Amino acid sequence: MTVEAKYLSRDAFAERVAKFPAVILPLGATEQHGHHLPLGVDIILAEVLARRIAEATGATVLPPMPFGYSWVWRDDPGSVTIESRTLEDVIVQTAESMARHGVRHMFLVNGHEANGATMKYASRRLWDNPGIKVWRLFYPNLAAVMAEHCDSPTWHGIVHACEFETSLMLAVAPELVDMSKAVREYPPQDRGYFQGGRPMGELSRSGVFGDATLATAEKGHAMLKIFSESMADAVREICAGD
Ligand SMILES: [Zn+2]
């Protein structure tokens, strides 16, 4: 049985929502992820997590939003960036559409860290709406999970095309990963990026921040299991509070 709205008839969708009035909107980005990973890493991973959460809870997965705020990669081949206010409107209007069909909670399952502030502002815009609430899910306890399962440090807390993301991709879509092109790159600390407006594309030659060479499918499977179970728990608890 599919959990994805795009494969459901109107009647099948209505039936699922009557039983469990929650949907999941996967969010991500279409942006460069080094020479060894595809452009869609963030959305591919968000969709996998969304499906697992839906299977565990009864929520229904909406078609994913493939674009995010990716300004930092604007000059790298294939990257698409939209304004954060555009994404905010997409989230709010998607939730308003769902509210008309009896959906009480919309969960954003996000694979692209830079969407975080936008997600927060969208959920605030709807917080006083009696019909629907928007909730934000992004790799729970990320630092602790990485500390336990990854062998290389992040580049100043940034997770991009590194051991972490590469391991997750090896677990879900190994055919899309070219480990012969995986590299280790830790660019110098950069004031322009952290305190100014410099795009990340000017910092890393490979587009990798961290050590992708240490990635394995085993690490990816272990971390995905932790994330999907923790996110499913959050969905259940929030929906049980109604
Ligand atoms: Zn990513």
Tab-separated table of C-alpha atoms and ligand atoms in Angstrom:
chain	number	residue	atom	x	y	z
A	1	MET	CA	0.000	0.000	0.000
A	2	THR	CA	1.445	3.325	-1.034
A	3	VAL	CA	1.785	6.158	1.451
A	4	GLU	CA	2.377	8.762	-1.266
A	5	ALA	CA	-0.383	11.177	-2.225
A	6	LYS	CA	0.742	11.344	-5.844
A	7	TYR	CA	-0.266	7.699	-6.327
A	8	LEU	CA	-3.575	7.911	-4.444
A	9	SER	CA	-7.043	8.633	-5.787
A	10	ARG	CA	-9.033	11.413	-4.121
A	11	ASP	CA	-11.044	8.754	-2.281
A	12	ALA	CA	-7.964	6.879	-1.059
A	13	PHE	CA	-6.431	10.158	0.121
A	14	ALA	CA	-9.607	11.134	1.989
A	15	GLU	CA	-9.743	7.698	3.607
A	16	ARG	CA	-6.168	7.935	4.882
A	17	VAL	CA	-6.684	11.453	6.239
A	18	ALA	CA	-9.895	10.422	8.017
A	19	LYS	CA	-7.878	7.737	9.827
A	20	PHE	CA	-4.767	9.820	10.500
A	21	PRO	CA	-5.059	13.551	9.732
A	22	ALA	CA	-1.383	14.284	9.071
A	23	VAL	CA	0.670	14.815	5.928
A	24	ILE	CA	4.400	15.088	5.360
A	25	LEU	CA	5.918	17.590	2.939
A	26	PRO	CA	9.509	16.590	2.100
A	27	LEU	CA	11.775	19.621	1.657
A	28	GLY	CA	15.262	19.693	0.210
A	29	ALA	CA	17.276	21.373	-2.486
A	30	THR	CA	18.670	20.860	-5.953
A	31	GLU	CA	22.285	21.853	-5.547
A	32	GLN	CA	25.862	20.699	-6.043
A	33	HIS	CA	27.086	17.984	-3.649
A	34	GLY	CA	30.649	17.484	-4.827
A	35	HIS	CA	31.714	15.391	-7.811
A	36	HIS	CA	30.670	12.077	-6.244
A	37	LEU	CA	27.006	12.763	-5.363
A	38	PRO	CA	23.914	13.791	-7.362
A	39	LEU	CA	22.276	17.215	-7.179
A	40	GLY	CA	19.220	15.795	-5.457
A	41	VAL	CA	20.830	14.431	-2.278
A	42	ASP	CA	18.802	16.610	0.090
A	43	ILE	CA	15.450	15.794	-1.465
A	44	ILE	CA	16.232	12.101	-2.043
A	45	LEU	CA	17.076	11.672	1.649
A	46	ALA	CA	14.054	13.687	2.800
A	47	GLU	CA	11.752	11.494	0.686
A	48	VAL	CA	13.208	8.274	2.074
A	49	LEU	CA	12.723	9.493	5.648
A	50	ALA	CA	9.221	10.769	4.860
A	51	ARG	CA	8.161	7.389	3.451
A	52	ARG	CA	9.518	5.520	6.472
A	53	ILE	CA	7.767	7.871	8.892
A	54	ALA	CA	4.515	7.546	6.962
A	55	GLU	CA	4.730	3.750	6.932
A	56	ALA	CA	5.271	3.758	10.702
A	57	THR	CA	2.536	6.242	11.580
A	58	GLY	CA	-0.213	6.367	8.930
A	59	ALA	CA	0.669	9.877	7.738
A	60	THR	CA	0.529	10.570	4.000
A	61	VAL	CA	3.494	11.892	2.012
A	62	LEU	CA	2.926	14.821	-0.339
A	63	PRO	CA	5.021	15.190	-3.507
A	64	PRO	CA	8.341	16.737	-2.467
A	65	MET	CA	9.338	20.356	-2.928
A	66	PRO	CA	12.569	19.954	-4.918
A	67	PHE	CA	13.963	23.486	-4.580
A	68	GLY	CA	15.231	25.451	-1.599
A	69	TYR	CA	17.354	28.440	-0.765
A	70	SER	CA	20.698	27.449	-2.320
A	71	TRP	CA	22.179	30.856	-3.013
A	72	VAL	CA	25.593	29.735	-1.778
A	73	TRP	CA	25.895	27.357	-4.775
A	74	ARG	CA	24.336	29.665	-7.371
A	75	ASP	CA	27.350	29.427	-9.711
A	76	ASP	CA	27.810	25.637	-9.571
A	77	PRO	CA	26.357	23.523	-12.393
A	78	GLY	CA	22.818	22.326	-11.793
A	79	SER	CA	22.147	24.260	-8.605
A	80	VAL	CA	18.740	25.965	-8.357
A	81	THR	CA	18.006	28.638	-5.788
A	82	ILE	CA	14.685	30.234	-4.914
A	83	GLU	CA	14.095	33.075	-2.465
A	84	SER	CA	13.310	31.952	1.065
A	85	ARG	CA	10.046	33.937	0.965
A	86	THR	CA	8.990	31.877	-2.070
A	87	LEU	CA	9.545	28.654	-0.167
A	88	GLU	CA	7.759	30.124	2.859
A	89	ASP	CA	4.709	30.855	0.681
A	90	VAL	CA	4.790	27.344	-0.803
A	91	ILE	CA	4.788	25.812	2.687
A	92	VAL	CA	1.986	28.062	3.977
A	93	GLN	CA	-0.220	27.644	0.919
A	94	THR	CA	0.323	23.869	0.879
A	95	ALA	CA	-0.759	23.713	4.520
A	96	GLU	CA	-3.798	25.912	3.840
A	97	SER	CA	-4.770	23.579	0.991
A	98	MET	CA	-4.417	20.553	3.243
A	99	ALA	CA	-6.475	22.172	6.020
A	100	ARG	CA	-9.441	22.311	3.636
A	101	HIS	CA	-9.332	18.527	3.423
A	102	GLY	CA	-9.326	17.908	7.150
A	103	VAL	CA	-5.561	17.588	7.644
A	104	ARG	CA	-4.651	18.840	11.137
A	105	HIS	CA	-0.861	18.594	11.047
A	106	MET	CA	1.665	19.065	8.274
A	107	PHE	CA	5.177	17.837	8.985
A	108	LEU	CA	8.125	19.288	7.096
A	109	VAL	CA	10.784	16.603	6.734
A	110	ASN	CA	13.829	18.523	5.617
A	111	GLY	CA	17.127	17.441	4.077
A	112	HIS	CA	18.640	20.907	3.521
A	113	GLU	CA	19.811	22.795	6.575
A	114	ALA	CA	19.471	26.207	4.932
A	115	ASN	CA	15.676	25.728	4.786
A	116	GLY	CA	15.534	25.874	8.588
A	117	ALA	CA	14.726	29.542	9.152
A	118	THR	CA	12.145	29.525	6.345
A	119	MET	CA	10.418	26.517	7.884
A	120	LYS	CA	10.274	28.281	11.228
A	121	TYR	CA	8.700	31.427	9.797
A	122	ALA	CA	6.159	29.390	7.827
A	123	SER	CA	5.117	27.450	10.931
A	124	ARG	CA	4.791	30.727	12.855
A	125	ARG	CA	2.510	32.176	10.184
A	126	LEU	CA	0.121	29.259	10.765
A	127	TRP	CA	0.488	28.794	14.513
A	128	ASP	CA	-2.720	30.723	15.295
A	129	ASN	CA	-4.649	28.935	12.560
A	130	PRO	CA	-7.188	26.696	14.319
A	131	GLY	CA	-7.292	24.299	11.354
A	132	ILE	CA	-3.699	23.149	10.854
A	133	LYS	CA	-0.254	23.297	12.449
A	134	VAL	CA	3.093	23.024	10.657
A	135	TRP	CA	5.889	21.108	12.358
A	136	ARG	CA	9.605	21.090	11.549
A	137	LEU	CA	11.682	17.930	11.430
A	138	PHE	CA	15.393	17.926	10.574
A	139	TYR	CA	17.824	15.105	11.463
A	140	PRO	CA	17.094	14.888	15.227
A	141	ASN	CA	20.090	14.981	17.603
A	142	LEU	CA	22.324	15.345	14.577
A	143	ALA	CA	25.540	16.218	16.407
A	144	ALA	CA	25.233	13.313	18.851
A	145	VAL	CA	24.314	10.805	16.134
A	146	MET	CA	27.246	11.927	14.002
A	147	ALA	CA	29.618	11.779	16.962
A	148	GLU	CA	28.651	8.164	17.473
A	149	HIS	CA	28.550	6.979	13.860
A	150	CYS	CA	30.966	9.156	11.857
A	151	ASP	CA	34.763	9.087	12.052
A	152	SER	CA	35.537	12.562	10.692
A	153	PRO	CA	34.689	15.975	12.167
A	154	THR	CA	32.391	18.444	10.388
A	155	TRP	CA	33.743	21.632	8.898
A	156	HIS	CA	32.651	24.096	11.626
A	157	GLY	CA	29.354	22.275	12.113
A	158	ILE	CA	28.411	22.383	8.412
A	159	VAL	CA	27.109	19.125	6.931
A	160	HIS	CA	27.563	19.068	3.170
A	161	ALA	CA	28.612	16.261	0.792
A	162	CYS	CA	30.655	14.887	3.698
A	163	GLU	CA	30.995	11.507	5.416
A	164	PHE	CA	27.490	11.957	6.833
A	165	GLU	CA	25.539	12.732	3.662
A	166	THR	CA	27.603	10.321	1.576
A	167	SER	CA	26.931	7.473	4.041
A	168	LEU	CA	23.187	8.144	3.929
A	169	MET	CA	23.275	8.110	0.130
A	170	LEU	CA	25.287	4.864	0.059
A	171	ALA	CA	22.529	3.359	2.188
A	172	VAL	CA	19.570	4.472	0.055
A	173	ALA	CA	20.900	4.887	-3.505
A	174	PRO	CA	24.420	3.444	-3.891
A	175	GLU	CA	24.062	3.495	-7.672
A	176	LEU	CA	24.044	7.314	-7.518
A	177	VAL	CA	27.322	7.562	-5.552
A	178	ASP	CA	30.726	7.483	-7.260
A	179	MET	CA	33.144	6.776	-4.404
A	180	SER	CA	36.097	6.974	-6.820
A	181	LYS	CA	35.423	10.738	-6.896
A	182	ALA	CA	34.871	11.170	-3.144
A	183	VAL	CA	37.392	13.512	-1.498
A	184	ARG	CA	38.396	15.037	1.814
A	185	GLU	CA	38.384	18.824	1.914
A	186	TYR	CA	38.437	21.153	4.921
A	187	PRO	CA	38.659	24.720	3.588
A	188	PRO	CA	40.253	27.328	5.883
A	189	GLN	CA	37.945	29.017	8.397
A	190	ASP	CA	36.476	31.985	6.558
A	191	ARG	CA	35.376	35.267	8.080
A	192	GLY	CA	33.658	36.244	4.844
A	193	TYR	CA	31.344	33.257	5.075
A	194	PHE	CA	30.688	33.208	8.813
A	195	GLN	CA	30.469	36.961	9.377
A	196	GLY	CA	29.863	38.293	5.900
A	197	GLY	CA	27.957	37.152	2.833
A	198	ARG	CA	30.520	35.081	0.945
A	199	PRO	CA	28.961	32.089	-0.859
A	200	MET	CA	30.219	28.625	0.065
A	201	GLY	CA	30.943	27.965	-3.590
A	202	GLU	CA	34.015	30.203	-3.249
A	203	LEU	CA	35.435	28.206	-0.331
A	204	SER	CA	35.605	24.545	-1.339
A	205	ARG	CA	37.260	23.507	-4.613
A	206	SER	CA	35.492	20.135	-4.651
A	207	GLY	CA	32.164	21.276	-3.183
A	208	VAL	CA	32.799	18.904	-0.259
A	209	PHE	CA	33.070	20.144	3.345
A	210	GLY	CA	34.540	17.299	5.412
A	211	ASP	CA	35.747	13.807	4.560
A	212	ALA	CA	33.529	11.920	2.129
A	213	THR	CA	36.095	9.136	1.693
A	214	LEU	CA	35.170	7.611	5.081
A	215	ALA	CA	31.513	7.083	4.169
A	216	THR	CA	29.965	3.598	4.269
A	217	ALA	CA	26.493	2.208	3.690
A	218	GLU	CA	26.562	0.603	7.165
A	219	LYS	CA	26.966	3.999	8.820
A	220	GLY	CA	24.164	5.347	6.656
A	221	HIS	CA	21.745	2.532	7.490
A	222	ALA	CA	22.397	2.897	11.222
A	223	MET	CA	21.834	6.663	11.217
A	224	LEU	CA	18.720	6.519	9.013
A	225	LYS	CA	17.143	4.027	11.391
A	226	ILE	CA	17.745	6.326	14.362
A	227	PHE	CA	16.389	9.377	12.531
A	228	SER	CA	13.299	7.712	11.107
A	229	GLU	CA	12.324	6.149	14.438
A	230	SER	CA	12.829	9.399	16.321
A	231	MET	CA	10.858	11.398	13.745
A	232	ALA	CA	8.031	8.822	13.734
A	233	ASP	CA	7.843	9.109	17.525
A	234	ALA	CA	7.552	12.891	17.217
A	235	VAL	CA	4.725	12.562	14.664
A	236	ARG	CA	2.823	10.115	16.875
A	237	GLU	CA	3.222	12.245	19.999
A	238	ILE	CA	2.145	15.452	18.270
A	239	CYS	CA	-0.908	13.834	16.664
A	240	ALA	CA	-1.869	12.087	19.920
A	241	GLY	CA	-2.063	15.518	21.574
A	242	ASP	CA	-5.177	16.478	19.602
B	1	ZN	ZN	22.936	18.133	1.326
